[in-house]
Amino acid sequence: MSHKYAGGCEHVHTHADNDPIDVHTCHCSVCKRVTGQEDTHVVFFKHGDLKVDKPDKLKRQPFNNQNPNGPLELCTCATCGTPTMLDDKQGRIRAIVPNLMGYDPEKMPATYHAFFDAAAGAPAPDDGRPVYEGLRPDFAWPAPA
Ligand SMILES: [Zn+2]
Ligand SMILES: [Zn+2]
């Protein structure tokens, strides 16, 4: 019962045994709004690689409440409200925010900065990791599951 990556709350557990396909520090406005953090450590797994033990115990809501028909749903525990994962309605990825979703952030360090908007006025990150206006240019969305 030991998995490479494991998280969740007391009621709903998630895990993955394969490595994530993308790990970035997200600067987008939706993450800011949802997490309340200035930037957000976001980890993408292939959809089939992130497993949930009790999917029926999750509450689903649009990740971006200003774009309710967007593909990403924020799944929270129906019992305690803890955010559990982002699920892609198109079945391409599942994403986690390690520090909010019960994972060890140290095990999955971000390799770059995504969705950084220089026009918004925040100082550009200067930790040496590449900074992009979107996801990294070579990121390819997996085929829908
Ligand atoms: Zn974001
Ligand atoms: Zn819970």
PDB file of C-alpha atoms and ligand atoms in Angstrom:
ATOM      1  CA  MET A   1       0.000   0.000   0.000  1.00  0.00           C
ATOM      2  CA  SER A   2       2.915   2.309  -0.506  1.00  0.00           C
ATOM      3  CA  HIS A   3       2.761   4.673  -3.441  1.00  0.00           C
ATOM      4  CA  LYS A   4       5.321   6.932  -4.983  1.00  0.00           C
ATOM      5  CA  TYR A   5       3.102   9.970  -4.404  1.00  0.00           C
ATOM      6  CA  ALA A   6       0.132  10.054  -2.044  1.00  0.00           C
ATOM      7  CA  GLY A   7      -2.163  12.732  -0.706  1.00  0.00           C
ATOM      8  CA  GLY A   8      -5.733  13.735  -0.005  1.00  0.00           C
ATOM      9  CA  CYS A   9      -7.519  14.288   3.280  1.00  0.00           C
ATOM     10  CA  GLU A  10      -8.775  11.968   6.021  1.00  0.00           C
ATOM     11  CA  HIS A  11     -11.735  10.890   3.882  1.00  0.00           C
ATOM     12  CA  VAL A  12     -10.591  10.749   0.285  1.00  0.00           C
ATOM     13  CA  HIS A  13      -7.128   9.634  -0.774  1.00  0.00           C
ATOM     14  CA  THR A  14      -5.321  10.110  -4.047  1.00  0.00           C
ATOM     15  CA  HIS A  15      -2.083   8.590  -5.243  1.00  0.00           C
ATOM     16  CA  ALA A  16       0.180   8.148  -8.233  1.00  0.00           C
ATOM     17  CA  ASP A  17       2.939   5.698  -8.983  1.00  0.00           C
ATOM     18  CA  ASN A  18       4.149   7.366 -12.160  1.00  0.00           C
ATOM     19  CA  ASP A  19       5.939  10.672 -12.260  1.00  0.00           C
ATOM     20  CA  PRO A  20       4.062  13.851 -13.125  1.00  0.00           C
ATOM     21  CA  ILE A  21       4.195  15.047 -16.731  1.00  0.00           C
ATOM     22  CA  ASP A  22       4.537  18.734 -15.868  1.00  0.00           C
ATOM     23  CA  VAL A  23       5.347  20.695 -12.726  1.00  0.00           C
ATOM     24  CA  HIS A  24       5.233  24.470 -12.720  1.00  0.00           C
ATOM     25  CA  THR A  25       4.772  27.526 -10.574  1.00  0.00           C
ATOM     26  CA  CYS A  26       1.544  29.055 -11.834  1.00  0.00           C
ATOM     27  CA  HIS A  27       1.000  32.798 -11.840  1.00  0.00           C
ATOM     28  CA  CYS A  28      -2.476  32.828 -13.413  1.00  0.00           C
ATOM     29  CA  SER A  29      -5.362  34.777 -11.941  1.00  0.00           C
ATOM     30  CA  VAL A  30      -7.585  31.713 -11.485  1.00  0.00           C
ATOM     31  CA  CYS A  31      -5.030  29.948  -9.285  1.00  0.00           C
ATOM     32  CA  LYS A  32      -4.518  33.174  -7.339  1.00  0.00           C
ATOM     33  CA  ARG A  33      -8.249  33.471  -6.756  1.00  0.00           C
ATOM     34  CA  VAL A  34      -8.820  29.828  -5.845  1.00  0.00           C
ATOM     35  CA  THR A  35      -5.776  29.307  -3.623  1.00  0.00           C
ATOM     36  CA  GLY A  36      -5.310  32.804  -2.235  1.00  0.00           C
ATOM     37  CA  GLN A  37      -1.578  32.351  -2.888  1.00  0.00           C
ATOM     38  CA  GLU A  38       0.563  34.777  -4.885  1.00  0.00           C
ATOM     39  CA  ASP A  39       1.773  31.859  -6.981  1.00  0.00           C
ATOM     40  CA  THR A  40       0.758  28.228  -6.992  1.00  0.00           C
ATOM     41  CA  HIS A  41       2.785  25.041  -7.280  1.00  0.00           C
ATOM     42  CA  VAL A  42       0.841  22.981  -9.821  1.00  0.00           C
ATOM     43  CA  VAL A  43       1.570  19.364 -10.713  1.00  0.00           C
ATOM     44  CA  PHE A  44       0.031  17.664 -13.756  1.00  0.00           C
ATOM     45  CA  PHE A  45      -0.330  13.904 -13.905  1.00  0.00           C
ATOM     46  CA  LYS A  46      -1.630  11.943 -16.841  1.00  0.00           C
ATOM     47  CA  HIS A  47      -5.319  11.449 -16.119  1.00  0.00           C
ATOM     48  CA  GLY A  48      -5.029   7.701 -15.626  1.00  0.00           C
ATOM     49  CA  ASP A  49      -1.986   8.033 -13.368  1.00  0.00           C
ATOM     50  CA  LEU A  50      -3.663   9.891 -10.520  1.00  0.00           C
ATOM     51  CA  LYS A  51      -6.088   7.580  -8.747  1.00  0.00           C
ATOM     52  CA  VAL A  52      -8.822   8.454  -6.279  1.00  0.00           C
ATOM     53  CA  ASP A  53     -10.082   5.884  -3.779  1.00  0.00           C
ATOM     54  CA  LYS A  54     -13.560   7.369  -3.253  1.00  0.00           C
ATOM     55  CA  PRO A  55     -14.569   9.488  -6.229  1.00  0.00           C
ATOM     56  CA  ASP A  56     -18.207   9.460  -5.039  1.00  0.00           C
ATOM     57  CA  LYS A  57     -17.152  11.384  -1.920  1.00  0.00           C
ATOM     58  CA  LEU A  58     -15.978  14.357  -3.959  1.00  0.00           C
ATOM     59  CA  LYS A  59     -17.821  17.541  -4.708  1.00  0.00           C
ATOM     60  CA  ARG A  60     -17.116  19.012  -8.134  1.00  0.00           C
ATOM     61  CA  GLN A  61     -17.206  22.665  -9.096  1.00  0.00           C
ATOM     62  CA  PRO A  62     -15.776  24.656 -11.989  1.00  0.00           C
ATOM     63  CA  PHE A  63     -12.125  25.509 -11.310  1.00  0.00           C
ATOM     64  CA  ASN A  64     -12.679  28.885 -12.938  1.00  0.00           C
ATOM     65  CA  ASN A  65     -16.009  30.196 -11.686  1.00  0.00           C
ATOM     66  CA  GLN A  66     -15.845  32.865 -14.403  1.00  0.00           C
ATOM     67  CA  ASN A  67     -15.686  30.167 -17.075  1.00  0.00           C
ATOM     68  CA  PRO A  68     -18.006  27.452 -15.734  1.00  0.00           C
ATOM     69  CA  ASN A  69     -17.889  25.502 -18.995  1.00  0.00           C
ATOM     70  CA  GLY A  70     -14.090  25.226 -18.937  1.00  0.00           C
ATOM     71  CA  PRO A  71     -12.556  21.757 -18.863  1.00  0.00           C
ATOM     72  CA  LEU A  72     -11.146  21.816 -15.330  1.00  0.00           C
ATOM     73  CA  GLU A  73     -13.172  20.951 -12.263  1.00  0.00           C
ATOM     74  CA  LEU A  74     -12.012  21.546  -8.724  1.00  0.00           C
ATOM     75  CA  CYS A  75     -12.780  18.475  -6.636  1.00  0.00           C
ATOM     76  CA  THR A  76     -13.168  18.998  -2.922  1.00  0.00           C
ATOM     77  CA  CYS A  77     -13.919  16.505  -0.173  1.00  0.00           C
ATOM     78  CA  ALA A  78     -17.684  16.482   0.418  1.00  0.00           C
ATOM     79  CA  THR A  79     -17.080  15.779   4.117  1.00  0.00           C
ATOM     80  CA  CYS A  80     -14.427  18.307   5.153  1.00  0.00           C
ATOM     81  CA  GLY A  81     -14.084  20.595   2.140  1.00  0.00           C
ATOM     82  CA  THR A  82     -10.371  19.979   1.579  1.00  0.00           C
ATOM     83  CA  PRO A  83      -9.400  20.462  -2.077  1.00  0.00           C
ATOM     84  CA  THR A  84      -8.401  17.087  -3.485  1.00  0.00           C
ATOM     85  CA  MET A  85      -7.501  17.561  -7.146  1.00  0.00           C
ATOM     86  CA  LEU A  86      -8.334  19.266 -10.414  1.00  0.00           C
ATOM     87  CA  ASP A  87     -10.016  16.896 -12.792  1.00  0.00           C
ATOM     88  CA  ASP A  88     -10.096  17.460 -16.544  1.00  0.00           C
ATOM     89  CA  LYS A  89     -13.521  16.740 -18.035  1.00  0.00           C
ATOM     90  CA  GLN A  90     -11.734  15.813 -21.254  1.00  0.00           C
ATOM     91  CA  GLY A  91      -9.744  13.125 -19.432  1.00  0.00           C
ATOM     92  CA  ARG A  92      -6.283  14.420 -20.348  1.00  0.00           C
ATOM     93  CA  ILE A  93      -4.808  15.313 -16.967  1.00  0.00           C
ATOM     94  CA  ARG A  94      -5.427  15.471 -13.270  1.00  0.00           C
ATOM     95  CA  ALA A  95      -3.645  18.197 -11.369  1.00  0.00           C
ATOM     96  CA  ILE A  96      -2.737  18.750  -7.758  1.00  0.00           C
ATOM     97  CA  VAL A  97      -1.436  21.630  -5.691  1.00  0.00           C
ATOM     98  CA  PRO A  98       0.859  19.684  -3.348  1.00  0.00           C
ATOM     99  CA  ASN A  99       0.848  22.021  -0.353  1.00  0.00           C
ATOM    100  CA  LEU A 100      -2.958  22.259  -0.315  1.00  0.00           C
ATOM    101  CA  MET A 101      -3.816  18.690  -1.264  1.00  0.00           C
ATOM    102  CA  GLY A 102      -1.814  16.624   1.174  1.00  0.00           C
ATOM    103  CA  TYR A 103       1.328  16.026  -0.918  1.00  0.00           C
ATOM    104  CA  ASP A 104       4.974  16.674  -0.194  1.00  0.00           C
ATOM    105  CA  PRO A 105       5.973  19.638  -2.409  1.00  0.00           C
ATOM    106  CA  GLU A 106       9.658  18.708  -2.071  1.00  0.00           C
ATOM    107  CA  LYS A 107       9.087  15.496  -3.984  1.00  0.00           C
ATOM    108  CA  MET A 108       7.910  17.294  -7.097  1.00  0.00           C
ATOM    109  CA  PRO A 109       9.796  20.536  -7.577  1.00  0.00           C
ATOM    110  CA  ALA A 110       8.511  22.998 -10.183  1.00  0.00           C
ATOM    111  CA  THR A 111      10.783  23.306 -13.211  1.00  0.00           C
ATOM    112  CA  TYR A 112       9.515  26.640 -14.571  1.00  0.00           C
ATOM    113  CA  HIS A 113       7.114  29.554 -14.121  1.00  0.00           C
ATOM    114  CA  ALA A 114       3.854  29.485 -16.114  1.00  0.00           C
ATOM    115  CA  PHE A 115       1.301  32.127 -17.061  1.00  0.00           C
ATOM    116  CA  PHE A 116       3.488  34.958 -15.892  1.00  0.00           C
ATOM    117  CA  ASP A 117       2.002  38.246 -17.065  1.00  0.00           C
ATOM    118  CA  ALA A 118       4.672  40.926 -17.080  1.00  0.00           C
ATOM    119  CA  ALA A 119       2.019  43.565 -17.836  1.00  0.00           C
ATOM    120  CA  ALA A 120       0.339  42.921 -14.475  1.00  0.00           C
ATOM    121  CA  GLY A 121       3.268  44.654 -12.794  1.00  0.00           C
ATOM    122  CA  ALA A 122       4.589  41.945 -10.483  1.00  0.00           C
ATOM    123  CA  PRO A 123       8.385  41.586 -10.533  1.00  0.00           C
ATOM    124  CA  ALA A 124       9.550  38.710 -12.724  1.00  0.00           C
ATOM    125  CA  PRO A 125      10.720  35.646 -10.804  1.00  0.00           C
ATOM    126  CA  ASP A 126      14.516  35.573 -10.632  1.00  0.00           C
ATOM    127  CA  ASP A 127      15.202  32.117  -9.237  1.00  0.00           C
ATOM    128  CA  GLY A 128      16.801  30.995 -12.498  1.00  0.00           C
ATOM    129  CA  ARG A 129      13.906  28.861 -13.706  1.00  0.00           C
ATOM    130  CA  PRO A 130      12.453  29.766 -17.122  1.00  0.00           C
ATOM    131  CA  VAL A 131       9.472  32.116 -17.154  1.00  0.00           C
ATOM    132  CA  TYR A 132       6.718  31.652 -19.762  1.00  0.00           C
ATOM    133  CA  GLU A 133       3.477  33.444 -20.537  1.00  0.00           C
ATOM    134  CA  GLY A 134       1.686  30.108 -20.745  1.00  0.00           C
ATOM    135  CA  LEU A 135       2.662  26.522 -20.137  1.00  0.00           C
ATOM    136  CA  ARG A 136       6.159  25.592 -21.338  1.00  0.00           C
ATOM    137  CA  PRO A 137       6.192  25.705 -25.146  1.00  0.00           C
ATOM    138  CA  ASP A 138       7.061  22.022 -25.486  1.00  0.00           C
ATOM    139  CA  PHE A 139       4.223  20.814 -23.258  1.00  0.00           C
ATOM    140  CA  ALA A 140       1.861  18.528 -25.141  1.00  0.00           C
ATOM    141  CA  TRP A 141      -1.536  17.676 -23.700  1.00  0.00           C
ATOM    142  CA  PRO A 142      -1.991  13.900 -23.469  1.00  0.00           C
ATOM    143  CA  ALA A 143      -4.735  12.349 -25.575  1.00  0.00           C
ATOM    144  CA  PRO A 144      -8.087  12.202 -23.745  1.00  0.00           C
ATOM    145  CA  ALA A 145      -8.490   9.002 -21.725  1.00  0.00           C
TER     146      ALA A 145
HETATM  147 ZN    ZN B   1      -2.916  28.824 -12.653  1.00  0.00          ZN
HETATM  148 ZN    ZN B   2     -12.091  15.126   3.857  1.00  0.00          ZN
END
